[in-house]
Amino acid sequence: IHPRGFVASEAAACAGEQGKFWQMHDKLFQNQERLSDLDLKLYALQAGLDMAQFNTCFDGRRYREEIEIDIADGKAAGVVGTPTFFINGVKVEGAIPKDVLEKIILSAK
């Protein structure tokens, strides 16, 4: 797990409160080597977030417990890394080309 993945998840969840989850998600993945708290706040600003609202959420660690539960649930299901998908109860691990993933999903219907 990325050493700053947990905190990045918190930032993404806080961005989601303002309808900007995907904008923050993209910035986090584009900058995986730069995820200090200051970096995360810069990305929030660049994503157009209301910074007072973001800072209250992020500094207060509003989503810490929810993310801890998600991690525990993932571990219990056998997730050891990302990406990991579950399609009709079947675990699919690793980076999979989009066309291959689409075929797996279609065959599961």
mmCIF file of N, CA and C in Angstrom:
data_model
loop_
_atom_site.group_PDB
_atom_site.id
_atom_site.type_symbol
_atom_site.label_atom_id
_atom_site.label_comp_id
_atom_site.label_asym_id
_atom_site.label_seq_id
_atom_site.Cartn_x
_atom_site.Cartn_y
_atom_site.Cartn_z
ATOM 1 N N ILE A 1 0.858 -1.180 0.000
ATOM 2 C CA ILE A 1 0.000 0.000 0.000
ATOM 3 C C ILE A 1 0.898 1.234 0.000
ATOM 4 N N HIS A 2 0.529 2.209 -0.785
ATOM 5 C CA HIS A 2 1.285 3.461 -0.870
ATOM 6 C C HIS A 2 1.371 4.090 0.524
ATOM 7 N N PRO A 3 2.554 4.569 0.929
ATOM 8 C CA PRO A 3 2.690 5.133 2.271
ATOM 9 C C PRO A 3 1.781 6.334 2.546
ATOM 10 N N ARG A 4 1.330 7.017 1.513
ATOM 11 C CA ARG A 4 0.430 8.151 1.691
ATOM 12 C C ARG A 4 -0.961 7.867 1.122
ATOM 13 N N GLY A 5 -1.217 6.604 0.816
ATOM 14 C CA GLY A 5 -2.496 6.231 0.229
ATOM 15 C C GLY A 5 -3.688 6.526 1.126
ATOM 16 N N PHE A 6 -3.529 6.279 2.411
ATOM 17 C CA PHE A 6 -4.632 6.511 3.339
ATOM 18 C C PHE A 6 -5.012 7.990 3.351
ATOM 19 N N VAL A 7 -4.018 8.856 3.484
ATOM 20 C CA VAL A 7 -4.276 10.292 3.546
ATOM 21 C C VAL A 7 -4.824 10.791 2.204
ATOM 22 N N ALA A 8 -4.312 10.235 1.107
ATOM 23 C CA ALA A 8 -4.842 10.607 -0.208
ATOM 24 C C ALA A 8 -6.304 10.199 -0.322
ATOM 25 N N SER A 9 -6.657 9.058 0.252
ATOM 26 C CA SER A 9 -8.062 8.623 0.253
ATOM 27 C C SER A 9 -8.935 9.590 1.031
ATOM 28 N N GLU A 10 -8.411 10.078 2.143
ATOM 29 C CA GLU A 10 -9.152 11.067 2.922
ATOM 30 C C GLU A 10 -9.394 12.332 2.097
ATOM 31 N N ALA A 11 -8.368 12.774 1.391
ATOM 32 C CA ALA A 11 -8.504 13.979 0.568
ATOM 33 C C ALA A 11 -9.538 13.762 -0.530
ATOM 34 N N ALA A 12 -9.508 12.596 -1.159
ATOM 35 C CA ALA A 12 -10.476 12.296 -2.218
ATOM 36 C C ALA A 12 -11.900 12.268 -1.670
ATOM 37 N N ALA A 13 -12.072 11.686 -0.495
ATOM 38 C CA ALA A 13 -13.407 11.642 0.115
ATOM 39 C C ALA A 13 -13.899 13.054 0.441
ATOM 40 N N CYS A 14 -13.012 13.888 0.942
ATOM 41 C CA CYS A 14 -13.394 15.273 1.234
ATOM 42 C C CYS A 14 -13.742 16.025 -0.043
ATOM 43 N N ALA A 15 -13.015 15.763 -1.120
ATOM 44 C CA ALA A 15 -13.345 16.385 -2.406
ATOM 45 C C ALA A 15 -14.713 15.899 -2.889
ATOM 46 N N GLY A 16 -15.011 14.641 -2.616
ATOM 47 C CA GLY A 16 -16.298 14.077 -3.004
ATOM 48 C C GLY A 16 -17.472 14.794 -2.368
ATOM 49 N N GLU A 17 -17.278 15.327 -1.181
ATOM 50 C CA GLU A 17 -18.344 16.103 -0.525
ATOM 51 C C GLU A 17 -18.781 17.286 -1.384
ATOM 52 N N GLN A 18 -17.858 17.777 -2.204
ATOM 53 C CA GLN A 18 -18.138 18.941 -3.036
ATOM 54 C C GLN A 18 -18.356 18.554 -4.491
ATOM 55 N N GLY A 19 -18.567 17.262 -4.735
ATOM 56 C CA GLY A 19 -18.818 16.799 -6.095
ATOM 57 C C GLY A 19 -17.580 16.819 -6.978
ATOM 58 N N LYS A 20 -16.399 16.770 -6.369
ATOM 59 C CA LYS A 20 -15.151 16.868 -7.127
ATOM 60 C C LYS A 20 -14.246 15.651 -6.897
ATOM 61 N N PHE A 21 -14.856 14.505 -6.581
ATOM 62 C CA PHE A 21 -14.048 13.310 -6.331
ATOM 63 C C PHE A 21 -13.142 12.992 -7.514
ATOM 64 N N TRP A 22 -13.700 12.945 -8.718
ATOM 65 C CA TRP A 22 -12.919 12.515 -9.878
ATOM 66 C C TRP A 22 -11.837 13.516 -10.242
ATOM 67 N N GLN A 23 -12.084 14.791 -10.060
ATOM 68 C CA GLN A 23 -11.042 15.780 -10.315
ATOM 69 C C GLN A 23 -9.859 15.548 -9.361
ATOM 70 N N MET A 24 -10.180 15.294 -8.078
ATOM 71 C CA MET A 24 -9.116 15.032 -7.100
ATOM 72 C C MET A 24 -8.449 13.687 -7.398
ATOM 73 N N HIS A 25 -9.232 12.685 -7.708
ATOM 74 C CA HIS A 25 -8.702 11.364 -8.063
ATOM 75 C C HIS A 25 -7.642 11.483 -9.148
ATOM 76 N N ASP A 26 -7.964 12.211 -10.198
ATOM 77 C CA ASP A 26 -7.032 12.355 -11.320
ATOM 78 C C ASP A 26 -5.746 13.046 -10.873
ATOM 79 N N LYS A 27 -5.861 14.071 -10.068
ATOM 80 C CA LYS A 27 -4.671 14.778 -9.587
ATOM 81 C C LYS A 27 -3.815 13.875 -8.706
ATOM 82 N N LEU A 28 -4.454 13.060 -7.882
ATOM 83 C CA LEU A 28 -3.708 12.153 -7.009
ATOM 84 C C LEU A 28 -2.936 11.117 -7.819
ATOM 85 N N PHE A 29 -3.568 10.551 -8.823
ATOM 86 C CA PHE A 29 -2.892 9.542 -9.629
ATOM 87 C C PHE A 29 -1.806 10.150 -10.512
ATOM 88 N N GLN A 30 -1.973 11.380 -10.919
ATOM 89 C CA GLN A 30 -0.956 12.049 -11.728
ATOM 90 C C GLN A 30 0.248 12.475 -10.892
ATOM 91 N N ASN A 31 0.084 12.507 -9.588
ATOM 92 C CA ASN A 31 1.132 13.022 -8.693
ATOM 93 C C ASN A 31 1.400 12.068 -7.531
ATOM 94 N N GLN A 32 1.509 10.785 -7.807
ATOM 95 C CA GLN A 32 1.640 9.794 -6.743
ATOM 96 C C GLN A 32 2.897 9.948 -5.894
ATOM 97 N N GLU A 33 3.896 10.631 -6.404
ATOM 98 C CA GLU A 33 5.123 10.832 -5.639
ATOM 99 C C GLU A 33 5.098 12.115 -4.825
ATOM 100 N N ARG A 34 4.008 12.879 -4.955
ATOM 101 C CA ARG A 34 3.893 14.150 -4.225
ATOM 102 C C ARG A 34 2.542 14.199 -3.535
ATOM 103 N N LEU A 35 2.481 13.618 -2.338
ATOM 104 C CA LEU A 35 1.217 13.524 -1.621
ATOM 105 C C LEU A 35 1.332 13.994 -0.169
ATOM 106 N N SER A 36 2.156 15.005 0.066
ATOM 107 C CA SER A 36 2.190 15.578 1.412
ATOM 108 C C SER A 36 0.847 16.259 1.673
ATOM 109 N N ASP A 37 0.577 16.597 2.918
ATOM 110 C CA ASP A 37 -0.666 17.312 3.225
ATOM 111 C C ASP A 37 -0.734 18.613 2.426
ATOM 112 N N LEU A 38 0.385 19.309 2.325
ATOM 113 C CA LEU A 38 0.407 20.561 1.570
ATOM 114 C C LEU A 38 0.107 20.312 0.094
ATOM 115 N N ASP A 39 0.686 19.243 -0.470
ATOM 116 C CA ASP A 39 0.400 18.888 -1.864
ATOM 117 C C ASP A 39 -1.091 18.615 -2.050
ATOM 118 N N LEU A 40 -1.673 17.862 -1.134
ATOM 119 C CA LEU A 40 -3.090 17.506 -1.243
ATOM 120 C C LEU A 40 -3.970 18.754 -1.208
ATOM 121 N N LYS A 41 -3.592 19.699 -0.379
ATOM 122 C CA LYS A 41 -4.356 20.947 -0.310
ATOM 123 C C LYS A 41 -4.185 21.762 -1.591
ATOM 124 N N LEU A 42 -3.013 21.722 -2.181
ATOM 125 C CA LEU A 42 -2.789 22.395 -3.454
ATOM 126 C C LEU A 42 -3.673 21.772 -4.541
ATOM 127 N N TYR A 43 -3.739 20.445 -4.579
ATOM 128 C CA TYR A 43 -4.573 19.770 -5.570
ATOM 129 C C TYR A 43 -6.048 20.104 -5.361
ATOM 130 N N ALA A 44 -6.456 20.220 -4.101
ATOM 131 C CA ALA A 44 -7.842 20.608 -3.813
ATOM 132 C C ALA A 44 -8.127 22.005 -4.361
ATOM 133 N N LEU A 45 -7.191 22.901 -4.174
ATOM 134 C CA LEU A 45 -7.339 24.260 -4.699
ATOM 135 C C LEU A 45 -7.409 24.225 -6.226
ATOM 136 N N GLN A 46 -6.514 23.457 -6.849
ATOM 137 C CA GLN A 46 -6.496 23.350 -8.305
ATOM 138 C C GLN A 46 -7.777 22.713 -8.847
ATOM 139 N N ALA A 47 -8.387 21.849 -8.050
ATOM 140 C CA ALA A 47 -9.628 21.190 -8.470
ATOM 141 C C ALA A 47 -10.844 22.090 -8.285
ATOM 142 N N GLY A 48 -10.629 23.265 -7.721
ATOM 143 C CA GLY A 48 -11.721 24.221 -7.574
ATOM 144 C C GLY A 48 -12.572 24.023 -6.338
ATOM 145 N N LEU A 49 -12.006 23.402 -5.323
ATOM 146 C CA LEU A 49 -12.775 23.152 -4.106
ATOM 147 C C LEU A 49 -12.867 24.401 -3.235
ATOM 148 N N ASP A 50 -13.927 24.480 -2.460
ATOM 149 C CA ASP A 50 -14.038 25.486 -1.410
ATOM 150 C C ASP A 50 -13.030 25.065 -0.337
ATOM 151 N N MET A 51 -11.981 25.840 -0.180
ATOM 152 C CA MET A 51 -10.880 25.413 0.681
ATOM 153 C C MET A 51 -11.237 25.397 2.161
ATOM 154 N N ALA A 52 -12.094 26.285 2.597
ATOM 155 C CA ALA A 52 -12.500 26.259 4.009
ATOM 156 C C ALA A 52 -13.216 24.945 4.311
ATOM 157 N N GLN A 53 -14.112 24.549 3.436
ATOM 158 C CA GLN A 53 -14.841 23.292 3.624
ATOM 159 C C GLN A 53 -13.888 22.098 3.519
ATOM 160 N N PHE A 54 -13.004 22.122 2.532
ATOM 161 C CA PHE A 54 -12.051 21.022 2.369
ATOM 162 C C PHE A 54 -11.156 20.897 3.601
ATOM 163 N N ASN A 55 -10.605 22.027 4.059
ATOM 164 C CA ASN A 55 -9.694 21.987 5.207
ATOM 165 C C ASN A 55 -10.385 21.481 6.464
ATOM 166 N N THR A 56 -11.630 21.890 6.680
ATOM 167 C CA THR A 56 -12.371 21.400 7.846
ATOM 168 C C THR A 56 -12.520 19.885 7.779
ATOM 169 N N CYS A 57 -12.865 19.381 6.619
ATOM 170 C CA CYS A 57 -13.031 17.944 6.424
ATOM 171 C C CYS A 57 -11.693 17.220 6.558
ATOM 172 N N PHE A 58 -10.695 17.679 5.809
ATOM 173 C CA PHE A 58 -9.401 16.993 5.751
ATOM 174 C C PHE A 58 -8.653 17.072 7.083
ATOM 175 N N ASP A 59 -8.537 18.266 7.644
ATOM 176 C CA ASP A 59 -7.809 18.435 8.909
ATOM 177 C C ASP A 59 -8.515 17.733 10.061
ATOM 178 N N GLY A 60 -9.834 17.635 9.975
ATOM 179 C CA GLY A 60 -10.603 16.937 10.999
ATOM 180 C C GLY A 60 -10.639 15.437 10.813
ATOM 181 N N ARG A 61 -10.037 14.964 9.736
ATOM 182 C CA ARG A 61 -9.984 13.522 9.413
ATOM 183 C C ARG A 61 -11.379 12.894 9.458
ATOM 184 N N ARG A 62 -12.312 13.584 8.811
ATOM 185 C CA ARG A 62 -13.723 13.194 8.828
ATOM 186 C C ARG A 62 -13.952 11.764 8.324
ATOM 187 N N TYR A 63 -13.167 11.317 7.353
ATOM 188 C CA TYR A 63 -13.413 10.001 6.736
ATOM 189 C C TYR A 63 -12.474 8.905 7.225
ATOM 190 N N ARG A 64 -11.675 9.195 8.255
ATOM 191 C CA ARG A 64 -10.699 8.222 8.754
ATOM 192 C C ARG A 64 -11.359 6.881 9.093
ATOM 193 N N GLU A 65 -12.400 6.904 9.898
ATOM 194 C CA GLU A 65 -13.036 5.656 10.331
ATOM 195 C C GLU A 65 -13.633 4.894 9.144
ATOM 196 N N GLU A 66 -14.286 5.605 8.242
ATOM 197 C CA GLU A 66 -14.887 4.959 7.072
ATOM 198 C C GLU A 66 -13.815 4.275 6.214
ATOM 199 N N ILE A 67 -12.681 4.937 6.031
ATOM 200 C CA ILE A 67 -11.604 4.367 5.222
ATOM 201 C C ILE A 67 -10.973 3.176 5.942
ATOM 202 N N GLU A 68 -10.822 3.266 7.258
ATOM 203 C CA GLU A 68 -10.301 2.125 8.028
ATOM 204 C C GLU A 68 -11.201 0.905 7.866
ATOM 205 N N ILE A 69 -12.503 1.117 7.871
ATOM 206 C CA ILE A 69 -13.455 0.019 7.669
ATOM 207 C C ILE A 69 -13.317 -0.551 6.264
ATOM 208 N N ASP A 70 -13.194 0.326 5.267
ATOM 209 C CA ASP A 70 -13.019 -0.137 3.881
ATOM 210 C C ASP A 70 -11.763 -0.984 3.741
ATOM 211 N N ILE A 71 -10.671 -0.560 4.366
ATOM 212 C CA ILE A 71 -9.417 -1.317 4.300
ATOM 213 C C ILE A 71 -9.589 -2.680 4.965
ATOM 214 N N ALA A 72 -10.219 -2.705 6.126
ATOM 215 C CA ALA A 72 -10.454 -3.971 6.820
ATOM 216 C C ALA A 72 -11.331 -4.899 5.983
ATOM 217 N N ASP A 73 -12.364 -4.354 5.352
ATOM 218 C CA ASP A 73 -13.230 -5.161 4.488
ATOM 219 C C ASP A 73 -12.443 -5.724 3.308
ATOM 220 N N GLY A 74 -11.589 -4.905 2.718
ATOM 221 C CA GLY A 74 -10.766 -5.367 1.601
ATOM 222 C C GLY A 74 -9.827 -6.481 2.019
ATOM 223 N N LYS A 75 -9.164 -6.312 3.151
ATOM 224 C CA LYS A 75 -8.257 -7.349 3.651
ATOM 225 C C LYS A 75 -9.015 -8.649 3.912
ATOM 226 N N ALA A 76 -10.197 -8.533 4.495
ATOM 227 C CA ALA A 76 -11.005 -9.723 4.778
ATOM 228 C C ALA A 76 -11.409 -10.443 3.492
ATOM 229 N N ALA A 77 -11.549 -9.685 2.397
ATOM 230 C CA ALA A 77 -11.928 -10.276 1.109
ATOM 231 C C ALA A 77 -10.713 -10.760 0.317
ATOM 232 N N GLY A 78 -9.509 -10.576 0.884
ATOM 233 C CA GLY A 78 -8.312 -11.056 0.218
ATOM 234 C C GLY A 78 -7.633 -10.055 -0.692
ATOM 235 N N VAL A 79 -8.009 -8.791 -0.589
ATOM 236 C CA VAL A 79 -7.366 -7.762 -1.411
ATOM 237 C C VAL A 79 -5.984 -7.479 -0.835
ATOM 238 N N VAL A 80 -4.967 -7.559 -1.709
ATOM 239 C CA VAL A 80 -3.600 -7.287 -1.278
ATOM 240 C C VAL A 80 -2.980 -6.126 -2.047
ATOM 241 N N GLY A 81 -3.690 -5.586 -3.031
ATOM 242 C CA GLY A 81 -3.178 -4.472 -3.807
ATOM 243 C C GLY A 81 -4.241 -3.921 -4.719
ATOM 244 N N THR A 82 -3.862 -2.853 -5.398
ATOM 245 C CA THR A 82 -4.781 -2.227 -6.340
ATOM 246 C C THR A 82 -4.185 -2.282 -7.732
ATOM 247 N N PRO A 83 -5.023 -2.327 -8.711
ATOM 248 C CA PRO A 83 -6.473 -2.452 -8.584
ATOM 249 C C PRO A 83 -6.888 -3.906 -8.341
ATOM 250 N N THR A 84 -7.971 -4.066 -7.660
ATOM 251 C CA THR A 84 -8.625 -5.361 -7.469
ATOM 252 C C THR A 84 -10.113 -5.143 -7.679
ATOM 253 N N PHE A 85 -10.706 -5.973 -8.523
ATOM 254 C CA PHE A 85 -12.140 -5.902 -8.805
ATOM 255 C C PHE A 85 -12.784 -7.207 -8.369
ATOM 256 N N PHE A 86 -14.050 -7.128 -8.005
ATOM 257 C CA PHE A 86 -14.855 -8.320 -7.763
ATOM 258 C C PHE A 86 -16.011 -8.265 -8.740
ATOM 259 N N ILE A 87 -16.084 -9.260 -9.603
ATOM 260 C CA ILE A 87 -17.134 -9.319 -10.612
ATOM 261 C C ILE A 87 -17.906 -10.609 -10.388
ATOM 262 N N ASN A 88 -19.146 -10.453 -9.938
ATOM 263 C CA ASN A 88 -19.973 -11.609 -9.563
ATOM 264 C C ASN A 88 -19.246 -12.523 -8.588
ATOM 265 N N GLY A 89 -18.566 -11.917 -7.624
ATOM 266 C CA GLY A 89 -17.888 -12.674 -6.583
ATOM 267 C C GLY A 89 -16.523 -13.218 -6.972
ATOM 268 N N VAL A 90 -16.082 -12.985 -8.192
ATOM 269 C CA VAL A 90 -14.779 -13.467 -8.645
ATOM 270 C C VAL A 90 -13.776 -12.319 -8.550
ATOM 271 N N LYS A 91 -12.668 -12.576 -7.852
ATOM 272 C CA LYS A 91 -11.641 -11.553 -7.686
ATOM 273 C C LYS A 91 -10.787 -11.474 -8.946
ATOM 274 N N VAL A 92 -10.625 -10.259 -9.457
ATOM 275 C CA VAL A 92 -9.792 -9.994 -10.634
ATOM 276 C C VAL A 92 -8.758 -8.968 -10.193
ATOM 277 N N GLU A 93 -7.477 -9.358 -10.222
ATOM 278 C CA GLU A 93 -6.419 -8.498 -9.706
ATOM 279 C C GLU A 93 -5.530 -7.940 -10.808
ATOM 280 N N GLY A 94 -4.973 -6.786 -10.531
ATOM 281 C CA GLY A 94 -3.965 -6.205 -11.393
ATOM 282 C C GLY A 94 -4.521 -5.267 -12.440
ATOM 283 N N ALA A 95 -3.582 -4.607 -13.092
ATOM 284 C CA ALA A 95 -3.943 -3.682 -14.169
ATOM 285 C C ALA A 95 -4.357 -4.494 -15.386
ATOM 286 N N ILE A 96 -5.593 -4.330 -15.779
ATOM 287 C CA ILE A 96 -6.154 -5.093 -16.892
ATOM 288 C C ILE A 96 -6.552 -4.101 -17.974
ATOM 289 N N PRO A 97 -6.162 -4.373 -19.222
ATOM 290 C CA PRO A 97 -6.597 -3.476 -20.297
ATOM 291 C C PRO A 97 -8.117 -3.340 -20.320
ATOM 292 N N LYS A 98 -8.574 -2.159 -20.670
ATOM 293 C CA LYS A 98 -10.004 -1.856 -20.656
ATOM 294 C C LYS A 98 -10.806 -2.868 -21.467
ATOM 295 N N ASP A 99 -10.333 -3.226 -22.664
ATOM 296 C CA ASP A 99 -11.095 -4.160 -23.495
ATOM 297 C C ASP A 99 -11.207 -5.536 -22.844
ATOM 298 N N VAL A 100 -10.163 -5.971 -22.165
ATOM 299 C CA VAL A 100 -10.200 -7.266 -21.456
ATOM 300 C C VAL A 100 -11.169 -7.197 -20.291
ATOM 301 N N LEU A 101 -11.118 -6.111 -19.532
ATOM 302 C CA LEU A 101 -12.037 -5.942 -18.409
ATOM 303 C C LEU A 101 -13.479 -5.913 -18.877
ATOM 304 N N GLU A 102 -13.732 -5.220 -19.982
ATOM 305 C CA GLU A 102 -15.102 -5.189 -20.539
ATOM 306 C C GLU A 102 -15.574 -6.586 -20.913
ATOM 307 N N LYS A 103 -14.706 -7.404 -21.491
ATOM 308 C CA LYS A 103 -15.073 -8.782 -21.851
ATOM 309 C C LYS A 103 -15.398 -9.602 -20.610
ATOM 310 N N ILE A 104 -14.600 -9.429 -19.557
ATOM 311 C CA ILE A 104 -14.858 -10.145 -18.300
ATOM 312 C C ILE A 104 -16.214 -9.751 -17.740
ATOM 313 N N ILE A 105 -16.504 -8.463 -17.763
ATOM 314 C CA ILE A 105 -17.788 -7.980 -17.225
ATOM 315 C C ILE A 105 -18.952 -8.510 -18.076
ATOM 316 N N LEU A 106 -18.823 -8.429 -19.379
ATOM 317 C CA LEU A 106 -19.893 -8.907 -20.264
ATOM 318 C C LEU A 106 -20.121 -10.406 -20.114
ATOM 319 N N SER A 107 -19.045 -11.169 -19.927
ATOM 320 C CA SER A 107 -19.212 -12.617 -19.787
ATOM 321 C C SER A 107 -19.812 -12.988 -18.424
ATOM 322 N N ALA A 108 -19.772 -12.075 -17.471
ATOM 323 C CA ALA A 108 -20.322 -12.342 -16.155
ATOM 324 C C ALA A 108 -21.816 -12.107 -16.081
ATOM 325 N N LYS A 109 -22.389 -11.497 -17.123
ATOM 326 C CA LYS A 109 -23.831 -11.181 -17.100
ATOM 327 C C LYS A 109 -24.662 -12.415 -17.274
#
